[in-house]
């Protein structure tokens, strides 16, 4: 039976593996982490509302019942399409008959890679933890600072990028300062912290309708977030963020501005689009290849109107389920792969304290507390594991009732241990 | 009003601060972390059963309601007893009228400090996370290893030290391998992992009565733990642990053998005992000082029979509450400081799957499932925060019913961010 190799255990890769699980088809799922990460909730780890384990589930555990699926924790170095092999960085080669590329996206600093060391993005648990440490540590230092200028720098947080990530981060940090930390300090008032959200484009949330974006803007402003739209960041360094020639001194800077597809296109020697995405046909096969498929953030998949599908978890997940089922039918019964059709379940963003916006397309919208309730319900259901659902639901309920944040830990990097 | 400065927000220091909270007495509590850590449950973080935030609570949050208590996150460099000042590493000096030293203990490798990089101890969240990563990563590597010798090394875990920490670690790792990971791998059987517990003394749990220690031994052996008592470790390096001239190749090594009091004695220019402890009078004042007190693991406090009180959370907590109340009465009403009397609430250790031993002294003992239930109830009550109690209780119940472990994440050190 043909061997299906899937690279990446994000929403797309995991959905593909699940759709193939329990069949006769041998499947190998490769990821550099041992866990599936629920990235849409990563901003809650960065702002001390959830613990990493609340939004991450061991991949092995999810797939443990299915003996046809093997999980490999490893990093891919490249693909040999002639030999049909995936090469891992440790030298192992895994031979495939069909290859599914679901390697997602990374942050891009638009040629300013040195900015990354000052302004982490929000793509991994490690980055979320670094942001959490920076915010909390800065407040600790501000509490003890004598110099008011330094105190102001320490209490200034700049979020770059007015997309959903930037909006959710800015709102959540403002909430943390205004509510969770409100009574904890003696010399500073955390509610006076400056949270600045910078967007190069003319308005926040360009992917959402104007009315929802305006609502989001008002919600954030009510939380005390300063919004600077139409301003490009010129420089990020240890001193702060320079915007339109003016330095804004800041101790915490967060990058939510640019996303680029993974390096998978170069593995295949393909010409990617401007964002690094691999063009795929409507059955998700990579254009020009018959045994390789791509999906999720790393694939350029066009809708009926010829527009690229957005880089959303629901797109990747639907594509993964579709492709997994299609491959299953193809490999067991020889059925041709049907085209993928995306069903928009609603594009959402959280805008501060228990308010959200939802865009279902074709003019159907929802905003405010009802939208937040829907968002919360959807995210709890989407969380992989039942125990996680219970835990996260209880924590949200608790936080909603008390404004509190449980995971406010300033932790340093682990002690180095011996190389294995 | 006299200013009370407390160094250390462990069980002793925090209890002192709480007993002084809400009074007119200005109190400053200094700790190098921003959280109070529930150290007795740290082994559950190291074995993926709990998340760090489940057993750590922000110090500021605990003391937020009490405006007379100020919390300072900082590291103490030394104490100037002539000027009555505590010096922090960043140059700040905090003047005290009364000083409480509650700085706890650290691990000691008995002159072999290089062993620390191969065998972390279990004193901090960072170490617990490093151990968790090492255990889980080794199983991942074993799953992919071709060489059976290397596979055996990767699946060998050596725990050094047969006190409660070592016993709890060994039992919990054996459980993790036997139950939580049992079905997750395809090539290896985690249940065949070797967990070796090494103790230099003649038997495990020297502080417990023989009958309880024997019960613990049998419980661990039933879980598959190999116990090597009466064997001293000669060497620890990247290859493994050398015991009685024989190298045991191991990928994960954990140090639970030696504890030493903090460096506080040297701050005061005092002669400490062999374990680095500061001798205190029965009112917990440092011998030879009238305005300095010490308690918990860093103090040498004798009981009625002239034996040192053990380094247990309950000792530190009782001392802290006692000293806080005594100082409150002394500073507000001039009352003399009464002597401290320790009330043994029972010394416990967990020995594998939902079994425990309890020693209440004077021949009163408990063991098995009933002891575990008591232990769980006590620890849930002792956890500082109500939300934590609910969360940890539910997780324990869930794990008890399912054998599962939720926090099985292999995470790497956070990305470096800018120096503040």
Short mmCIF file of C-alpha atoms in Angstrom, two decimals, chain B residues 178 287 291 310 407:
data_model
loop_
_atom_site.label_atom_id
_atom_site.label_comp_id
_atom_site.label_asym_id
_atom_site.label_seq_id
_atom_site.Cartn_x
_atom_site.Cartn_y
_atom_site.Cartn_z
CA UNK B 178 4.00 2.71 32.10
CA UNK B 287 22.02 33.89 67.68
CA UNK B 291 17.02 42.52 65.04
CA UNK B 310 13.79 19.09 59.30
CA UNK B 407 1.66 18.92 30.09
#
